[in-house]
Amino acid sequence: MSSESDRLQYVRLGRTGVVISRLCFGVLTVGPLQANLPLEEGAEVIAYALNRGINFLDTAEAYQTYPYIRRALELARVQPVIATKSYAYTRQGMKESLDRARDEMGIKTVDIFLLHEQENELTLAGHREALEFLFEARRKGWVRAVGISTHSVRGVVAGTKNEGIEVIHPIINLTGLGIMDGSREQMLAAVALAREKGKGLYAMKALGGGNLGQQAHRALSFVNSIPYIDAIAVGMKSKAEVDLNLTWIQGRRDPVLEEIVGTQGRNLLIESWCRGCGSCLEACRYEALELQEGRVEVKKEKCILCGYCSRYCPDFCIKIV
């Protein structure tokens, strides 16, 4: 009889030849920018996911989670597919980012290296030096595949037009939450075009940064049903969340797990890059947000974690974790 992990689907990521699990572990959640788990605890959650059959990890230089991944690789004693990202825009900056990723995670080759948050043709052009360095690194075997992450329809289209870009990591979810420049339907059309051109696609923010938590199963099922998407990156910070997401990605339900995960504490997180524009304050009908010293703070006693405010944040700073 096959185990549950045996039933997890594995696919090729576009034309890269890289084989990945349909469920990707988004490592941001365990790190200092979100749950801030102790190193050993966070690494154990990642290692648990690897041992359950998830072979795809998504991280970024900015997430500060390389030490968690290095320790998880020691615990699990397997070598998963790892995707990381950098905001570097010069050749030297990207070289330093690649060196840091390899050194801090203890790996010789980065499977997928992405330019972080490329939102249109202009931002991609502005990162030309860094992109060309990644192409060179691919030829030398330091990187297996090169791509971009993006929160915009124009970003997907720009990546699709560049023949050297093999992988696109777009935002897509049930309600279109966080798409910077269009609707859910426009993003679906863009990823369909990218698939037609042979790009590998793995989705981000399937649960809207946690804001679709009250309809999480429906939200994950929606993205899982998109035929153009190879995998879905989901942030997880506990073994129970790993088990639940594996259950859902395999098309099953588990009321006990759903109850356990549903009762875990959640908080409204204002990301460090908040610039205090105030858009969310006006949207909060519960007066649970306030501006302090140039950034937004949460009044926990008033916040009901509805997530409504996140729809009005132009920089996608607000998440429920």
XYZ file of C-alpha atoms in Angstrom:
321
model
C 0.000 0.000 0.000
C 1.351 3.427 -0.928
C 1.925 6.067 1.728
C 0.333 9.516 1.628
C 3.610 11.059 0.465
C 3.687 8.589 -2.434
C 0.472 10.151 -3.703
C 1.939 13.642 -3.847
C 2.196 14.645 -7.484
C 5.549 15.551 -9.036
C 5.888 17.500 -12.279
C 8.553 19.024 -14.498
C 8.903 22.776 -14.060
C 8.270 24.055 -17.573
C 11.153 23.102 -19.843
C 13.829 23.287 -17.126
C 14.033 19.538 -16.548
C 13.712 20.221 -12.808
C 11.229 17.842 -11.161
C 9.244 19.368 -8.303
C 6.383 18.480 -5.993
C 3.095 20.263 -6.674
C 3.275 21.660 -3.157
C 6.202 24.010 -2.533
C 7.226 24.973 1.017
C 7.393 28.773 1.266
C 10.147 29.239 3.836
C 9.453 32.936 4.525
C 6.894 31.958 7.150
C 9.314 30.311 9.600
C 11.877 33.117 9.498
C 12.447 36.416 11.294
C 10.133 38.422 9.029
C 7.106 36.342 10.063
C 6.811 33.577 12.697
C 10.459 34.026 13.756
C 10.735 30.432 14.955
C 13.895 29.379 16.773
C 16.381 27.972 14.258
C 16.041 24.353 15.333
C 12.245 24.476 15.481
C 11.919 26.067 12.051
C 14.429 23.651 10.542
C 12.525 20.713 11.994
C 9.315 21.859 10.302
C 11.105 22.128 6.946
C 12.788 18.745 7.432
C 9.440 17.200 8.322
C 7.981 18.513 5.055
C 10.923 17.106 3.107
C 10.470 13.717 4.718
C 6.755 13.829 3.859
C 7.625 14.147 0.173
C 7.703 17.900 -0.460
C 10.894 18.368 -2.488
C 10.571 22.059 -3.403
C 11.573 24.993 -1.156
C 11.060 28.670 -1.980
C 13.076 31.333 -0.196
C 14.844 34.645 -0.872
C 17.886 36.514 0.307
C 15.624 39.084 1.947
C 13.794 36.429 4.001
C 16.901 35.665 6.114
C 16.027 31.960 6.121
C 19.141 30.368 4.615
C 20.311 29.078 8.044
C 16.957 27.288 8.518
C 17.354 25.551 5.164
C 20.963 24.555 5.832
C 19.973 22.962 9.144
C 16.912 21.278 7.584
C 19.123 19.673 4.936
C 21.278 18.248 7.713
C 18.240 16.887 9.548
C 16.452 15.411 6.527
C 19.576 14.273 4.664
C 17.945 14.886 1.306
C 18.637 17.444 -1.397
C 15.438 19.223 -2.460
C 14.933 21.695 -5.275
C 15.613 25.177 -3.877
C 14.457 28.443 -5.421
C 15.766 31.737 -4.112
C 15.572 35.380 -5.132
C 17.577 38.583 -4.984
C 16.847 42.277 -5.488
C 20.383 42.798 -6.867
C 20.482 44.779 -10.106
C 24.221 44.879 -10.869
C 26.545 42.089 -11.913
C 28.609 42.377 -8.729
C 25.536 42.570 -6.522
C 24.090 39.411 -8.045
C 27.425 37.603 -7.761
C 27.449 38.424 -4.058
C 23.840 37.226 -3.721
C 24.606 33.934 -5.436
C 27.757 33.385 -3.374
C 25.803 34.103 -0.194
C 23.042 31.669 -1.122
C 25.475 28.861 -1.883
C 27.603 29.503 1.195
C 24.822 30.008 3.736
C 22.702 27.068 2.554
C 25.747 24.840 2.063
C 24.954 23.945 -1.542
C 27.063 24.024 -4.706
C 24.265 24.784 -7.160
C 21.115 26.858 -6.745
C 18.350 25.089 -8.651
C 16.291 28.196 -9.442
C 17.475 31.779 -9.028
C 14.943 34.553 -9.513
C 15.103 38.307 -9.849
C 12.896 39.416 -6.967
C 9.709 41.413 -7.746
C 10.063 42.335 -11.415
C 6.896 44.301 -12.051
C 7.184 45.416 -15.678
C 9.459 45.782 -18.694
C 11.280 48.726 -17.128
C 12.202 46.957 -13.885
C 13.424 43.965 -15.867
C 15.531 46.235 -18.069
C 16.925 47.903 -14.965
C 18.157 44.510 -13.744
C 19.832 43.598 -17.045
C 23.336 43.264 -15.547
C 22.126 40.961 -12.789
C 20.106 38.879 -15.234
C 23.055 38.479 -17.588
C 25.203 37.348 -14.677
C 22.605 34.683 -13.830
C 22.648 33.475 -17.435
C 26.435 33.181 -17.148
C 26.085 31.361 -13.817
C 23.695 28.940 -15.491
C 26.252 28.180 -18.186
C 28.866 27.512 -15.501
C 26.556 25.193 -13.565
C 26.183 27.407 -10.494
C 22.471 27.866 -11.262
C 20.186 25.365 -12.995
C 17.357 27.694 -14.039
C 16.792 31.470 -14.109
C 13.553 33.355 -13.585
C 11.621 36.193 -11.980
C 9.014 36.670 -9.297
C 6.268 39.233 -9.839
C 3.100 40.702 -8.366
C 1.900 42.098 -11.679
C 0.396 41.054 -14.989
C 2.946 43.186 -16.829
C 5.727 41.406 -14.984
C 4.526 38.021 -16.216
C 4.283 39.340 -19.774
C 7.772 40.880 -19.580
C 9.230 37.606 -18.333
C 7.429 35.680 -21.046
C 9.032 37.822 -23.756
C 12.571 37.133 -22.508
C 13.800 33.849 -23.975
C 16.476 33.392 -21.301
C 13.933 33.433 -18.479
C 12.732 29.901 -17.810
C 10.678 30.287 -14.622
C 8.052 32.802 -13.519
C 6.740 32.970 -9.939
C 3.512 35.026 -10.173
C 0.941 36.060 -7.607
C -2.440 34.430 -8.226
C -5.300 33.625 -5.878
C -9.033 33.186 -5.640
C -9.895 36.875 -5.292
C -6.996 38.462 -7.172
C -5.732 39.956 -3.913
C -2.371 41.704 -4.288
C -2.219 41.808 -8.088
C -0.772 45.247 -8.698
C -2.071 46.106 -12.138
C -5.043 43.988 -13.118
C -7.715 41.460 -12.298
C -7.553 37.778 -11.518
C -8.735 37.009 -15.042
C -5.999 39.161 -16.584
C -3.382 37.348 -14.518
C -4.801 33.988 -15.586
C -4.522 35.071 -19.224
C -0.917 36.150 -18.669
C 0.128 32.856 -17.066
C -1.629 30.976 -19.869
C 0.520 32.900 -22.358
C 3.637 32.131 -20.324
C 2.786 28.435 -20.332
C 2.241 28.546 -24.101
C 5.784 29.899 -24.405
C 7.152 27.038 -22.289
C 7.808 28.912 -19.048
C 7.799 27.044 -15.747
C 5.232 28.559 -13.370
C 4.826 28.218 -9.637
C 2.280 30.367 -7.849
C 2.675 32.626 -4.833
C 0.117 34.030 -2.382
C -2.483 31.325 -3.061
C -3.915 32.182 0.360
C -3.483 35.918 -0.170
C -0.675 36.230 2.365
C -2.958 34.575 4.931
C -5.844 36.926 4.271
C -7.929 34.171 2.664
C -7.483 31.955 5.693
C -11.205 31.664 6.403
C -11.674 30.063 2.980
C -8.245 28.442 2.776
C -9.342 25.107 1.333
C -11.331 26.761 -1.424
C -8.481 29.179 -2.143
C -5.832 26.477 -2.388
C -8.109 24.273 -4.480
C -8.690 27.152 -6.898
C -4.973 27.658 -7.599
C -4.393 23.904 -7.675
C -6.966 23.654 -10.469
C -5.203 26.138 -12.766
C -3.760 23.978 -15.568
C -0.899 26.376 -16.321
C 0.568 26.246 -12.807
C 3.243 23.620 -12.067
C 3.394 24.131 -8.290
C 2.064 26.282 -5.470
C 4.273 27.903 -2.834
C 2.523 27.942 0.543
C 3.998 29.304 3.747
C 3.936 26.822 6.631
C 5.170 27.151 10.179
C 4.083 23.916 11.874
C 3.977 20.199 11.158
C 0.185 20.323 11.334
C 0.108 22.934 8.568
C 2.384 20.728 6.460
C 0.052 17.762 6.975
C -3.048 19.808 6.180
C -1.660 21.352 3.010
C -0.497 17.935 1.815
C -3.987 16.608 2.445
C -5.614 19.428 0.495
C -3.158 19.353 -2.417
C -3.961 15.659 -2.795
C -7.667 16.457 -3.007
C -8.657 15.140 0.424
C -10.128 16.641 3.594
C -9.274 16.002 7.255
C -11.656 17.655 9.735
C -9.352 16.942 12.679
C -6.367 18.608 11.041
C -8.534 21.486 9.872
C -9.678 22.037 13.445
C -6.116 21.923 14.787
C -4.753 24.388 12.241
C -7.865 26.551 12.401
C -7.414 27.113 16.129
C -3.761 28.112 15.892
C -3.132 31.723 16.762
C -2.971 34.296 13.977
C -1.743 37.866 13.971
C -1.931 40.761 11.555
C 1.602 41.449 10.366
C 2.699 44.818 9.016
C 5.804 44.142 6.913
C 9.029 46.036 7.561
C 8.790 47.859 4.219
C 5.589 49.719 5.235
C 6.045 53.370 4.267
C 3.116 54.694 6.266
C 0.980 55.816 3.339
C -2.165 55.414 5.466
C -4.351 53.737 2.836
C -5.176 50.849 5.153
C -6.175 53.106 8.054
C -9.061 54.572 6.111
C -10.218 51.099 5.081
C -10.315 49.599 8.592
C -13.855 49.861 9.882
C -12.743 48.685 13.339
C -10.138 51.434 13.872
C -7.568 48.723 14.581
C -4.686 50.439 12.791
C -2.757 53.560 13.652
C 0.216 55.483 12.307
C 3.227 55.665 14.614
C 6.596 57.134 13.656
C 6.032 56.747 9.945
C 4.655 53.192 9.839
C 1.395 51.440 10.600
C 0.914 49.588 13.883
C -1.864 47.170 14.884
C -4.145 47.638 17.883
C -4.474 43.937 18.703
C -7.411 44.446 21.024
C -9.484 45.833 18.148
C -8.257 43.773 15.182
C -10.566 40.898 14.184
C -8.203 39.593 11.462
C -10.703 40.184 8.689
C -7.879 41.068 6.292
C -10.015 43.718 4.601
C -7.322 46.357 5.069
C -4.840 44.405 2.954
C -6.861 45.097 -0.168
C -6.005 48.775 0.133
C -2.256 48.430 0.689
C -0.421 49.397 -2.514
C 2.751 47.612 -1.372
C 1.165 44.377 -0.104
C 2.595 45.007 3.370
C -0.225 43.391 5.343
C -0.531 39.670 6.009
C -2.205 37.391 8.519
C 0.318 34.933 9.976
